[in-house]
Structure formats: C-alpha cells, structure tokens
Short mmCIF file of C-alpha atoms in Angstrom, two decimals:
data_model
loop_
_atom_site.label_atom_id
_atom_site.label_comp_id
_atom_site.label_asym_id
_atom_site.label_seq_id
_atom_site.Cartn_x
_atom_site.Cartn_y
_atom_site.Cartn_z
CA UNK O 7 20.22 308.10 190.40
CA UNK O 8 20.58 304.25 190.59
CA UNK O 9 16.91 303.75 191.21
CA UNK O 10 16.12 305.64 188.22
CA UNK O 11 18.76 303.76 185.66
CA UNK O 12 17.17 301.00 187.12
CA UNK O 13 13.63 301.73 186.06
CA UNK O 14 14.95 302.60 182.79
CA UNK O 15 16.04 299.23 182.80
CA UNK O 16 13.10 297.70 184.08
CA UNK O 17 10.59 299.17 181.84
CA UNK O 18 11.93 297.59 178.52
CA UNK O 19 12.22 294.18 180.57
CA UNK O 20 10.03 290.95 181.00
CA UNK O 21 6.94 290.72 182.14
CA UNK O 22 5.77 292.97 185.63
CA UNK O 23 4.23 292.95 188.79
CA UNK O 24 2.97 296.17 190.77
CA UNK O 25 1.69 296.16 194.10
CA UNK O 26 0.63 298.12 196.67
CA UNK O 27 1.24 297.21 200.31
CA UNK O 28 1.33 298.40 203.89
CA UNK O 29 5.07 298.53 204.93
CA UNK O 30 7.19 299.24 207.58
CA UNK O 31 10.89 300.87 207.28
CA UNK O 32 13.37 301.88 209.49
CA UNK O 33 17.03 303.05 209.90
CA UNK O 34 18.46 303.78 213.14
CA UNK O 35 22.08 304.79 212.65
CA UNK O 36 24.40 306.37 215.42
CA UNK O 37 24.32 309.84 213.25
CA UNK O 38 21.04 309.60 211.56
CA UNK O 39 17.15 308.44 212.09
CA UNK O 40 14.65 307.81 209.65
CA UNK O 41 11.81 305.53 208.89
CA UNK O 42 8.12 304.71 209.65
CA UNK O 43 4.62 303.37 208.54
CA UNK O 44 2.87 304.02 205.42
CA UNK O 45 2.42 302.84 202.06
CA UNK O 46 4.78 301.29 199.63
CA UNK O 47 4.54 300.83 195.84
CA UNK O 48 6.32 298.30 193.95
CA UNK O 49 7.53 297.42 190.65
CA UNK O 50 9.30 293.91 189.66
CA UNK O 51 10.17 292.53 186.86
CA UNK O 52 10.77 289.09 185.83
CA UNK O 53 14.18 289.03 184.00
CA UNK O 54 14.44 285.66 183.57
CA UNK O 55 13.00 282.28 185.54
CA UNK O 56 14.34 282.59 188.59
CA UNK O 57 15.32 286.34 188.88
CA UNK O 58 13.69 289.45 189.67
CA UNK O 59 14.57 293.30 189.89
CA UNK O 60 12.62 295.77 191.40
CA UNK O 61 12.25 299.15 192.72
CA UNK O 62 10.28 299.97 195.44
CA UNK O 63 9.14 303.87 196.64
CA UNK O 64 6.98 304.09 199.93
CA UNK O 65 5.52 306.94 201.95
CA UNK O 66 6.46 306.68 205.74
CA UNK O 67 5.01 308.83 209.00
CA UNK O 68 6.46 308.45 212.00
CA UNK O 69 10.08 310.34 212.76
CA UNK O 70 9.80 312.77 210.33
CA UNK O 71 7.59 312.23 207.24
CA UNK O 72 10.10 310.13 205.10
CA UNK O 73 10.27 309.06 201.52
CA UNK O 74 11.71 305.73 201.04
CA UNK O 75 13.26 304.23 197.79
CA UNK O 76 14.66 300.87 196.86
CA UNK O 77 15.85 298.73 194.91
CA UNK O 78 16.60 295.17 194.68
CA UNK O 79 17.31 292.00 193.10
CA UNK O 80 15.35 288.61 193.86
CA UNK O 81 15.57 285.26 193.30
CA UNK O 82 12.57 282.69 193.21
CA UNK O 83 13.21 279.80 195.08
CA UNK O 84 10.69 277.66 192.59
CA UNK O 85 9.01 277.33 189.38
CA UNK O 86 6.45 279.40 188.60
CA UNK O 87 3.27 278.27 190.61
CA UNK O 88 0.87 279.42 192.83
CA UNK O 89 3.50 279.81 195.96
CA UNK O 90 6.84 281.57 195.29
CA UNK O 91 9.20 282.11 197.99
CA UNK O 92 11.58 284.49 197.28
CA UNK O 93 14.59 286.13 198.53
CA UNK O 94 17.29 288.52 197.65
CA UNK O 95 19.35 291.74 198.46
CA UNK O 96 18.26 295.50 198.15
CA UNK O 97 19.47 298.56 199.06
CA UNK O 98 17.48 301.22 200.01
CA UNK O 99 17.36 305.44 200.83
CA UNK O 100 15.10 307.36 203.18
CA UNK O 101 14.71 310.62 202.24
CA UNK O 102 13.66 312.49 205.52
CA UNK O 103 15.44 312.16 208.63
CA UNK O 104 16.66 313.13 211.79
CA UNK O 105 20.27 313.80 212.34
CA UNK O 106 22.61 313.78 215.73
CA UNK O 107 25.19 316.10 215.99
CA UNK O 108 28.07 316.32 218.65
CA UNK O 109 31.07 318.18 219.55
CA UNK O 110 33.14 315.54 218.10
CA UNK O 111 30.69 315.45 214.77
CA UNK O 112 29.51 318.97 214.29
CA UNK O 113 28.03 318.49 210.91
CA UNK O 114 25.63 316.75 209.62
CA UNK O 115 25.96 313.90 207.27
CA UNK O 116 26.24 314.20 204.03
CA UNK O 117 24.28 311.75 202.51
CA UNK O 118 20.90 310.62 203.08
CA UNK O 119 20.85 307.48 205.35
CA UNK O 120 21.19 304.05 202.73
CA UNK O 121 21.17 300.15 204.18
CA UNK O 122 22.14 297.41 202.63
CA UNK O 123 19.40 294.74 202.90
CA UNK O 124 19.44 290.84 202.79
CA UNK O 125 15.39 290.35 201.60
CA UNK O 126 13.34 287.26 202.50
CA UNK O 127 9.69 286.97 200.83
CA UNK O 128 8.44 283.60 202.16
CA UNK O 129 4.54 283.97 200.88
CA UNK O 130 4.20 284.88 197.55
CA UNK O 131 0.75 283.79 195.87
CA UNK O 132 0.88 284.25 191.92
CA UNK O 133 -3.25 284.10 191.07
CA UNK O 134 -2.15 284.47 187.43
CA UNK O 135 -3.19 288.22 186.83
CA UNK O 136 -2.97 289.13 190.28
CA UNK O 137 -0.22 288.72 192.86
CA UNK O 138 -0.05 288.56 196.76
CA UNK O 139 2.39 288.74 198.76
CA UNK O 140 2.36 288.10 203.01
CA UNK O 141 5.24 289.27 205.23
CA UNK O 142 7.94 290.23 203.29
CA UNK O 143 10.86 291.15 205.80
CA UNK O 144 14.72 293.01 204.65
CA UNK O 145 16.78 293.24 207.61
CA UNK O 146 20.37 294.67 206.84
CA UNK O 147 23.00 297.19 208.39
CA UNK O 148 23.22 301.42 207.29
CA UNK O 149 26.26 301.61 205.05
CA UNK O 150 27.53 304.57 206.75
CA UNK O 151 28.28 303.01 209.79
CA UNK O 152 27.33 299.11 209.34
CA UNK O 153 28.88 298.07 212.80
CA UNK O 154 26.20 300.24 214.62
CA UNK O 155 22.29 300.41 214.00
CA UNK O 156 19.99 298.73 212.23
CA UNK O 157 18.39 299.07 208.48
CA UNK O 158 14.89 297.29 208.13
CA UNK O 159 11.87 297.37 205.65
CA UNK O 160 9.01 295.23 206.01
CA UNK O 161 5.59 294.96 203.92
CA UNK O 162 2.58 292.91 205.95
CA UNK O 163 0.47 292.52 203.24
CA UNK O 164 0.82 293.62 199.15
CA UNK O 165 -1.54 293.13 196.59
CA UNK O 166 -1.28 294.18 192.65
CA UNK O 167 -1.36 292.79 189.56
CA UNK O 168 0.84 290.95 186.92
CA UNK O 169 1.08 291.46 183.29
CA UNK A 10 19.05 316.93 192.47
CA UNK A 11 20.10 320.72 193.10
CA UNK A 12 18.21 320.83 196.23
CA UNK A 13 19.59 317.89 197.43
CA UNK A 14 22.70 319.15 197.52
CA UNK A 15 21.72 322.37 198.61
CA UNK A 16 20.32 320.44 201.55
CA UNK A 17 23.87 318.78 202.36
CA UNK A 18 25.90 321.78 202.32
CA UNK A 19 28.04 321.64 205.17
CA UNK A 20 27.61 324.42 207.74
CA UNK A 21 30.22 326.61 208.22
CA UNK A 22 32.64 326.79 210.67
CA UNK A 23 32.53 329.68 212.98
CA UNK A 24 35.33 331.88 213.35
CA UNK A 25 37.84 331.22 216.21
CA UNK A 26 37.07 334.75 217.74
CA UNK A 27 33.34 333.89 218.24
CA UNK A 28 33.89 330.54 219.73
CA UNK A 29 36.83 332.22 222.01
CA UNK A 30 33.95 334.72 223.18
CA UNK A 31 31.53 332.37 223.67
CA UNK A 32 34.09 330.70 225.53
CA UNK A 33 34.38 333.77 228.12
CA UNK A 34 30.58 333.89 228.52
CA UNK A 35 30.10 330.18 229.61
CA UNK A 36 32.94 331.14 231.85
CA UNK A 37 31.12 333.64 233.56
CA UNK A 38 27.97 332.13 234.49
CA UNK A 39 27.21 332.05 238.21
CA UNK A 40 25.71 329.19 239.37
CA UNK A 41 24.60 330.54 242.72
CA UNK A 42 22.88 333.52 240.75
CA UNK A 43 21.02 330.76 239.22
CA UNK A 44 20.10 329.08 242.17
CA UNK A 45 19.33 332.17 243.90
CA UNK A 46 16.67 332.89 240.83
CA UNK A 47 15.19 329.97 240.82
CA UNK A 48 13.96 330.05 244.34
CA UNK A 49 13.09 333.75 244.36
CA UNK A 50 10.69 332.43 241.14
CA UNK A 51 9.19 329.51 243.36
CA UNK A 52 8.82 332.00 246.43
CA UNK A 53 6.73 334.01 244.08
CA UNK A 54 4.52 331.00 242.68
CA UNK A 55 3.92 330.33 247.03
CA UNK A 56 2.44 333.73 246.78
CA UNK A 57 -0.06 333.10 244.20
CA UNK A 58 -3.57 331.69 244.45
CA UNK A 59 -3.40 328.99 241.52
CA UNK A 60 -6.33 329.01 239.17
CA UNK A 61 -7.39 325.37 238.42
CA UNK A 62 -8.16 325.13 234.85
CA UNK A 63 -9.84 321.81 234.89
CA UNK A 64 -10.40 320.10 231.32
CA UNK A 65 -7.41 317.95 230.21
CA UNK A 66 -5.76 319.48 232.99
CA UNK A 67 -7.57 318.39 235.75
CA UNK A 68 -7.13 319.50 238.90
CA UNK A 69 -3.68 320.66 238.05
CA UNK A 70 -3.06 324.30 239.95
CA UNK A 71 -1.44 327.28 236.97
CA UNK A 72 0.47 330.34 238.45
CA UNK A 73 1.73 332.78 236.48
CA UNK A 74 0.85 336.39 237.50
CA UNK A 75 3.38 337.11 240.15
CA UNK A 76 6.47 335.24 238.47
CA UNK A 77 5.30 337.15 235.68
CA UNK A 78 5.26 340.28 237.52
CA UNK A 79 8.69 339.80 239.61
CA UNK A 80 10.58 339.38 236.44
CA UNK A 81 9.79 342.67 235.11
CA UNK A 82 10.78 344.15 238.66
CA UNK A 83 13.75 341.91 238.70
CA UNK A 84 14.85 343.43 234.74
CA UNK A 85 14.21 347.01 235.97
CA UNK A 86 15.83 346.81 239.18
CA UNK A 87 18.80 345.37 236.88
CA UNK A 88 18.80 348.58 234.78
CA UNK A 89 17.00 346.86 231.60
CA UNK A 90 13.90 348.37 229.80
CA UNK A 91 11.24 345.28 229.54
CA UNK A 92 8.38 345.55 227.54
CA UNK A 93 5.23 343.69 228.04
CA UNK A 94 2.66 342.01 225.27
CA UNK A 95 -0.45 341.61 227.43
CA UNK A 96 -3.12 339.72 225.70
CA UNK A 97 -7.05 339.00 227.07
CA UNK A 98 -8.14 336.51 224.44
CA UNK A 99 -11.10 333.62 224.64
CA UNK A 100 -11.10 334.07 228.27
CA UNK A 101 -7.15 333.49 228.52
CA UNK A 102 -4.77 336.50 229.59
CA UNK A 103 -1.36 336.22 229.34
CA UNK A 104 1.60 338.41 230.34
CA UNK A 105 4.87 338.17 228.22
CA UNK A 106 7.55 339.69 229.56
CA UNK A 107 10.33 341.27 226.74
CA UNK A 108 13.68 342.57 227.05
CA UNK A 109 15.74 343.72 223.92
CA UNK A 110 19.25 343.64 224.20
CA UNK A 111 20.31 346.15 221.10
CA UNK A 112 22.71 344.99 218.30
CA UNK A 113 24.28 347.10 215.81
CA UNK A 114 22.30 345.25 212.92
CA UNK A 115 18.05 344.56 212.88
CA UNK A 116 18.15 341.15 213.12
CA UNK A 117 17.31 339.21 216.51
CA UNK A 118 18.16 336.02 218.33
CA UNK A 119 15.37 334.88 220.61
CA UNK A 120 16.36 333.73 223.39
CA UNK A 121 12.90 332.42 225.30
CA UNK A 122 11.39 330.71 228.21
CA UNK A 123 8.12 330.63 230.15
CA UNK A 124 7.60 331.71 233.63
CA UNK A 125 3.79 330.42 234.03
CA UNK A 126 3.89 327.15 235.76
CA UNK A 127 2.04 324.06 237.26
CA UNK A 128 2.39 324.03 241.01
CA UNK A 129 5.49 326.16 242.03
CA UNK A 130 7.85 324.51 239.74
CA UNK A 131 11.39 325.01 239.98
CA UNK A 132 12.85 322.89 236.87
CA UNK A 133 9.46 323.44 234.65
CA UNK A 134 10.18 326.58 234.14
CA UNK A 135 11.72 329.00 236.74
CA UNK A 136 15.46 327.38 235.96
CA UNK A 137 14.18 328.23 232.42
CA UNK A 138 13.87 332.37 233.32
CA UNK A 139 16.98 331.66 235.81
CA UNK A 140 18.82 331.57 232.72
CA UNK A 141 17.22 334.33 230.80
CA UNK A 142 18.26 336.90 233.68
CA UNK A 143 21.63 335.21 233.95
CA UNK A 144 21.81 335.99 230.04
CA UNK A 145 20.69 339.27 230.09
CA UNK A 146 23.34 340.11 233.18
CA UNK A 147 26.25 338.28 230.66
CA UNK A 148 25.48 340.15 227.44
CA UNK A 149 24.14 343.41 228.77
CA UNK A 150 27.92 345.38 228.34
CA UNK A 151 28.81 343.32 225.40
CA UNK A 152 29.17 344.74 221.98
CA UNK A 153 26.56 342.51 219.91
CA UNK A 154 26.29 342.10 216.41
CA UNK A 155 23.14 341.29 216.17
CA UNK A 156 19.52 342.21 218.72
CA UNK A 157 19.54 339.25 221.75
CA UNK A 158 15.77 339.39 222.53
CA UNK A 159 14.88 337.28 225.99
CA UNK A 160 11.40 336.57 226.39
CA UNK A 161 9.52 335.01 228.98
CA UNK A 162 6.67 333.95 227.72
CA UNK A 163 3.28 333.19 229.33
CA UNK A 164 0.49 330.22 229.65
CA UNK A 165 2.92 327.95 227.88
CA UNK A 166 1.42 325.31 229.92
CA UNK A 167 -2.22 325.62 229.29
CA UNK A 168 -1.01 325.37 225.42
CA UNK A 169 1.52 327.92 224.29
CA UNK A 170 -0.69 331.22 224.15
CA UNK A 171 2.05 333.13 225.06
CA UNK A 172 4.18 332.54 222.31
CA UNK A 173 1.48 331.91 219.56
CA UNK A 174 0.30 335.00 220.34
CA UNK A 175 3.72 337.02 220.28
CA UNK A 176 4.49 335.45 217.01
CA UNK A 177 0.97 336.68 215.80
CA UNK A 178 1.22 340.06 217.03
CA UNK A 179 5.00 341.11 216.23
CA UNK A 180 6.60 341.12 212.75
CA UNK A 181 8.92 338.09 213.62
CA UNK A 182 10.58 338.69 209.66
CA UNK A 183 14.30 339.81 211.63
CA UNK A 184 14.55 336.59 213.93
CA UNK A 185 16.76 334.79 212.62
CA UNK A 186 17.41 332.18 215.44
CA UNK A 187 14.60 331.22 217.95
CA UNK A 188 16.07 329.54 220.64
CA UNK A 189 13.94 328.45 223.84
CA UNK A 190 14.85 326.67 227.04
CA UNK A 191 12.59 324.60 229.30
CA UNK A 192 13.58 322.37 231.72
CA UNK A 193 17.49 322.59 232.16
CA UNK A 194 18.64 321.83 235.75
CA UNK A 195 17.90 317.94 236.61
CA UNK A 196 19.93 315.15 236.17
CA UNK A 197 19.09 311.30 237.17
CA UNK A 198 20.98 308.37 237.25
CA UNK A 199 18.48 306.67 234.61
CA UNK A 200 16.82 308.08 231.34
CA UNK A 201 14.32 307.12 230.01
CA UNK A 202 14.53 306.54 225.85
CA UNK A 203 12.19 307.73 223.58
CA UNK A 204 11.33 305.23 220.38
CA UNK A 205 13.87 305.25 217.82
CA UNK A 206 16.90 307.03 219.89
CA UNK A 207 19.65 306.13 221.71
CA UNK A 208 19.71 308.25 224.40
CA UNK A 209 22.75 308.30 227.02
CA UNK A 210 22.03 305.65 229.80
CA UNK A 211 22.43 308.20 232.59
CA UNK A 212 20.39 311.71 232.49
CA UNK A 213 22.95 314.03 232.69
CA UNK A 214 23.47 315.45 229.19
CA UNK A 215 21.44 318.73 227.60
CA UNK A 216 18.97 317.59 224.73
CA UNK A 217 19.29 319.87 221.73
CA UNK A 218 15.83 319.48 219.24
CA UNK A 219 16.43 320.98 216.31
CA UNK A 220 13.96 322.05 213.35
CA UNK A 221 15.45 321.57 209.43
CA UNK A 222 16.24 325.15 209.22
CA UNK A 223 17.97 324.89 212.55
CA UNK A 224 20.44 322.74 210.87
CA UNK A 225 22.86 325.96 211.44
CA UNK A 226 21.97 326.33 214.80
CA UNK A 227 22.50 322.67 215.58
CA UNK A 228 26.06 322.95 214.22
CA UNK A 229 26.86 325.96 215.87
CA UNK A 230 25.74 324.24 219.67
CA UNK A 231 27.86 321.47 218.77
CA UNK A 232 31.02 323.72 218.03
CA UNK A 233 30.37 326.13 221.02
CA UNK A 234 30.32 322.91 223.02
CA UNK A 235 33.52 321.94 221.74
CA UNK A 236 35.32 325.19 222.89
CA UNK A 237 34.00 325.37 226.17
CA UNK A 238 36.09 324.83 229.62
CA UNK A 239 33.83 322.84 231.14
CA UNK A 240 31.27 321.29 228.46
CA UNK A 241 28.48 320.16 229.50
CA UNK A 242 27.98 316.39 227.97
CA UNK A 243 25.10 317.56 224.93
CA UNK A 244 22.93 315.27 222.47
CA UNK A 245 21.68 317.27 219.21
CA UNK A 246 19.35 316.07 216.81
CA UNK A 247 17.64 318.23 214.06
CA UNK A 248 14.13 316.48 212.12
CA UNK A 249 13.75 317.61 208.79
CA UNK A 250 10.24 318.82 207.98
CA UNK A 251 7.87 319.37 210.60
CA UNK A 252 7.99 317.45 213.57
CA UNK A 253 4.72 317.16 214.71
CA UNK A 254 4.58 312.77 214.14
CA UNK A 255 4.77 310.48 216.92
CA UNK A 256 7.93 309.68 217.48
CA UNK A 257 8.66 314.12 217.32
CA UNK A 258 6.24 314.71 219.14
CA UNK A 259 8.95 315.57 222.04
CA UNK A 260 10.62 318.10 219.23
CA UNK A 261 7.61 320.71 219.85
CA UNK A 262 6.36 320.65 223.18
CA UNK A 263 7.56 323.96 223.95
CA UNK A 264 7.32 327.48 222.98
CA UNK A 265 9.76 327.31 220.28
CA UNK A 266 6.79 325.05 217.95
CA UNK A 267 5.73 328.43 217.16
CA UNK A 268 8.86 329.48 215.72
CA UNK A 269 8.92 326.33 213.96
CA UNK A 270 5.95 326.47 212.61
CA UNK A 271 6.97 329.80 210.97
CA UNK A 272 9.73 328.16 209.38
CA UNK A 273 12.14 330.22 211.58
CA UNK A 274 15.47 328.62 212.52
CA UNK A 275 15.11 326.76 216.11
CA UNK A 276 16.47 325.22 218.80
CA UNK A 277 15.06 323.32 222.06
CA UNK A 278 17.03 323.48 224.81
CA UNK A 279 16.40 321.26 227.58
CA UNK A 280 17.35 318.09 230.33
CA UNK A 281 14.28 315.90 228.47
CA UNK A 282 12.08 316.66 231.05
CA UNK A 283 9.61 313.56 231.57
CA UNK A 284 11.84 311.40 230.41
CA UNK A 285 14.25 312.17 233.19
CA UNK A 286 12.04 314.13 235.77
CA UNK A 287 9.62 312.14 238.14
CA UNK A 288 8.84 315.96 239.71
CA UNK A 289 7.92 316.92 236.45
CA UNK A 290 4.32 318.49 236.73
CA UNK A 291 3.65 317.68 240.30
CA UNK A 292 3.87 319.64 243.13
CA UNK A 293 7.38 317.96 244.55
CA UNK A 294 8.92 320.14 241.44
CA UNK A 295 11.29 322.02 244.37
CA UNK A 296 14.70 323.48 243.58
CA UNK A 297 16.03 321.88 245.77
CA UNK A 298 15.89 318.83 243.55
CA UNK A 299 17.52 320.37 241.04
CA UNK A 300 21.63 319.52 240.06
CA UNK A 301 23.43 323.10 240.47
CA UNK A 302 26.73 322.03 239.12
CA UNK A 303 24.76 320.78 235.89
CA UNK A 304 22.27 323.70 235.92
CA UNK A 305 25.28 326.02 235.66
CA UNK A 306 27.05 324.55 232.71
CA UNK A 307 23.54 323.93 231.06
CA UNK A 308 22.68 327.76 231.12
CA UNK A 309 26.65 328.28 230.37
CA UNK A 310 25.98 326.18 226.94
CA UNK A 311 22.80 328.19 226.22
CA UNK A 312 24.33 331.42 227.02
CA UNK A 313 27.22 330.71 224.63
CA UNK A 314 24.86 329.37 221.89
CA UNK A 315 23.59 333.03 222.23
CA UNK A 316 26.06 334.95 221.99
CA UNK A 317 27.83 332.95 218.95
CA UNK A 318 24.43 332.90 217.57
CA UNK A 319 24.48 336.62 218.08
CA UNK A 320 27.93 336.75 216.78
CA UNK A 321 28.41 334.52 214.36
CA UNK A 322 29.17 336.00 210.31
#
C-alpha cells in the first residue's frame, strides 16, 4: 500500500528515469526466507537537485519464485553530470517465501518478510537520455527481527532511459 | 489485498484432546519394533539379485521386489488387508504396497514411504517402512476420524514411478494430507547447511519440508511437537509456490513431489539425508549405523502428526 501511494506520488513528480537491470535480493530472517536472481524494474524520480524517490519491483528465482517491491529515497552526492554517486535508504517486501516453524513458534508470520535498507549507488552514468547504472548494493537488517539475519538487494548492471 | 490476508490467516489451534492423543501414540512407539523392522527389510534386500540400471545411475545396484513382497506378508500376518497397485510401464514395474486404515468420514491422510532401495539400505528407506508398520500397529484399534492410508511406494529411487503412478491411477480428490517419510533414523555430530538456511550445527533434529498448502500441516507438527513427552528437537519450513528452484530443490526429492504437484497439502519428513548421511546411497547404508533412541522419537513425531492429522476438526 505504501509502494503504491508512492507511485501516485511519483507520477505527477519531476522528471524520470526507468531502468531495467539484473539484481540480486535476499532476506534471511530466523522465521522467514526469501529472495533470489532475476530482473528488476525501476522507477525514480528527480524531486528536486539532490533528491530522488523511487520504487523498484523485481522478479526473483531461487527459494521460492519471489516478487520483490521497494521503495526508496536517494540522495545525489553531485551536480548533475555524467557520474552521479548516489546513496540513500529503502525499504523493501518479498512476496514469496519460505517460513520456519517450531514448537515454540507454531504459526507462521504474519507479514510478508520487509528490510530496512541503507542504499549505496557508487556508478551512476547520466548519457543525457539514457542512464546507467554499475553495482548498486542495499545492505540492511529484516524489521521483524533486525538483531538476526540479513536484508540485501543488489543490481550489477541497469540500463533505461531518462525523460 | 483479500488474498493476502487470506494467505496470513493464522492456523488454528488444535484441540487439547487431539494433542493429548497424539500424545499417547508417540508414547507408544517401540523402538526395538523399529529396529527389529529395519533389519528384517535389509535381510530381505541380501536376498535379492539387484538389477543395475545404468544411465545416471551408474553402476548403482536397485532392490525392490522382495522388500516389496515381505511387507505385504508382514501386513497380513499382522491381520491388515493390503492392496497392491502393480504397474508394467516403459519397461519399469513397480509394486506399491497399500493398507487402508478405515475412518468414519471419506477423507484420507497419506501416510507414505518407499521400500525400493539402492544397495540394502537401512536409513534410505527401510527405517522409512519401519515406521509405516509401527503406524499401522499404533492406529489399527483406534477410533479414527478420518481414513489413515500407509503406502509404500515403489522405484522411488529410479525417479518416483511409484508414486506418480498411484497419484495417476487413483482419484486422490479425498487426501487431504500427504505426508511421506524418507530417511528418519541418523544423526551426526555435524550438518551440513543448505544455501540460505540455518540449519542446527549438530544433525540430530527431524527436517519438516512443507508445500504452501501444507501451511496447516506445518503448524499442526509444530504443536504435536510441543505436547509430546519426549520431543524430538524438529526444524519446519513450508515454501510457498512450487518448490522445484535451486535452493528447494531438497523440498521435493521424495515421493511426496507428487502430492505437491497436485496441489495436495504435504509434508516431508526426514533426518536431511545427504546433508547428514555419508552412507547415504552406498552400500555401508547398514542399520547398524542408524541412532535408535532418535529413530524412535522420529517415527513417534510422525506417528503423532498422523493421528492429529487424522484427528484434527
């Protein structure tokens, strides 16, 4: 429900960039699995200078066919030019999991597993209408239990286009 | 949205009465009738001239026949009524051996295993049909709610014709839990961890697999476990969807993936096999590498599951 008030959001915003990369995700919780490889889609949008928000929806094999979501805010760590670093926070959902259960913790969990993401985007390459973007990397901890486990999503290579 | 939270409604709870009886059937689980089983089973592999089925399987030797045909002697001579589904397909005949143990309503909890083996193996799967008789001996003057079927199923290890063909052949619409044990009875100081999991450092707990409509099933282990005298230390874990990826693969290695395939509620029982096991397909498979203590509350969890399965509203 966030991700979607968020692309409301987005859509009457600045000006965009979608890509299309090859990413990695994980989430490896003590109750609950999930992640893979695949494809992920992305949307940004430029709200100001220096700031970005974006959502982010990927198809993942590996565990269990998964369906990620995400979404984030960024922050450009220079002007506009051809390199842009970036980083910033996200939070993101797999949708597709595997869950543990024991005698102590008989049921499932509720809610689908979520981390919390710190998101570092060293090699971005604006090429005016187009955009590309080298490994991107969001390491972070699974809100339901952030002591324990790990919550990761990482895109090797994206390429899209600006507008 | 709706079936997202039709997908997180919590399981219920099962009634005190159902985990009390399943309770008084882990309780009564003989471990030396188990043992005793199991080495009957390999006696009867010794007997048989393996058939070398070469392919991806090398030189590795199959029996089958005589385990196959000692269990139905074994049932009868124990006053049950099996049934056999004999198929002769593509060259491939397999022998699966059925016993029905009548509830008062038409649907059925599966309870399988397979007797066909590599070698003469005693973990992989003779402690598998240990437990079926055991079952069968537990439940036999018990009221039951609902049909236990056991069923030994044949040339799992060649690549589950036993059970794809029983699930072609019968109208499978009444099972309502498949549940299907292979492997139960060794334990190691190590384990080995598949990708993604955090297993238990030391082998000595029951795996659990679980398919998404098994979700149920899952909870219903966990709570049996919970009630039990002497649990047996258990790790569940149910995969939504189908679990045929790479890092599943382990989820449907067994005669339950045709179950699963059929959408029908499922759970793996078993000690994780190569992951634990260096006797695991090789001819050093004996029972007398097996772990009775562990064997016997292992087939006491399963047995349980069964019955509350059986039981349960």
């Amino acid at each position: 429900m966030i991700h979607l008030s968020m692309a409301l959001a987005l859509a009457g915003s600045g000006d965009h960039e979608v890509t299309l990369g090859t990413t990695l995700a994980g989430h490896t919780a003590p109750r609950q699995i999930a992640g893979g490889a695949g494809l992920g889609l992305a949307w940004r949008v430029h709200l100001s200078e220096r700031l970005d928000a974006g959502i982010a929806l990927d198809g993942l094999v590996f565990s269990v066919p998964a369906l990620g979501t995400t979404a984030g805010l960024g922050l450009r760590a220079a002007e506009r030019g051809l390199w842009q670093a970036r980083v910033g926070v996200e939070a993101g959902a797999l949708w597709g999991r595997i869950t543990v259960l024991s005698p102590e913790h008989p049921k499932p969990p509720g809610a689908p597993p979520v981390g919390l993401r710190l998101v570092v985007r060293p090699a971005v390459l604006d090429l005016g209408d187009s955009v590309v973007s080298l490994g991107e990397l969001a390491y972070g901890r699974p809100l339901e239990d952030p002591l324990h486990g790990h919550a990761f999503r990482a895109t090797v290579i994206a390429v899209g286009r600006r507008w | 949205m709706i079936l997202f939270l039709a997908a997180c409604t919590p399981p219920e709870r099962l009634p005190a009465d159902v985990l009390e009886g399943a309770r008084t059937v882990a309780g009564a689980v003989d471990g030396d009738r188990l043992m005793a089983d199991v080495r009957a089973l390999v006696a009867e592999h010794e007997t048989e001239e393996p058939v070398v089925l070469g392919g991806i399987w090398e030189d590795l030797p199959h029996r089958h026949d005589a385990a196959g045909a000692w269990l139905g002697a074994t049932f009868e001579a124990r006053g049950f009524a099996p049934v056999f589904h004999d198929v002769d397909r593509h060259g491939i005949a397999s022998h699966t051996v059925i016993v029905d143990l009548p509830g008062a309503s038409d649907e059925v909890v599966l309870l399988s295993a397979h007797h066909d083996v590599w070698f003469t193996a005693a973990n992989d799967n003779s402690a598998g049909v240990a437990v079926l008789l055991e079952v069968a001996r537990l439940l036999a003057d018990r009221p039951l709610k609902r049909t236990v079927r056991l069923v030994s199923f044949d040339q799992e290890e060649p690549g589950l014709y036993g059970s794809r063909r029983y699930y072609e052949d019968h109208d499978w619409s009444r099972i309502v839990a498949a549940l299907n044990v292979d492997t139960l009875a060794y334990t190691s100081a190590t384990q080995d961890q598949p990708a993604g999991f955090d297993l238990p450092d030391e082998g000595d707990f029951v795996s659990v697999l679980g398919n998404g409509p098994g979700s149920e099933l899952a909870s219903t282990v966990a709570q049996v476990a919970a009630a039990l005298d002497d649990p047996v230390p258990v790790v569940i874990a149910v995969a939504a969807g189908h679990t045929d990826w790479p890092a599943t693969g382990g989820f449907d290695t067994s005669d339950h993936a045709a179950a699963w395939d059929r959408g029908i509620p499922g759970l793996f029982f078993s000690d994780t096999a190569f992951w634990r096991n260096p006797h695991y397909h090789t001819e050093s498979d004996l029972p007398d590498t097996l772990d009775p203590v562990f064997f016997r509350r292992a087939a006491a969890l399963v047995a349980a599951t069964t019955w509350a399965a059986a039981e349960a509203p």
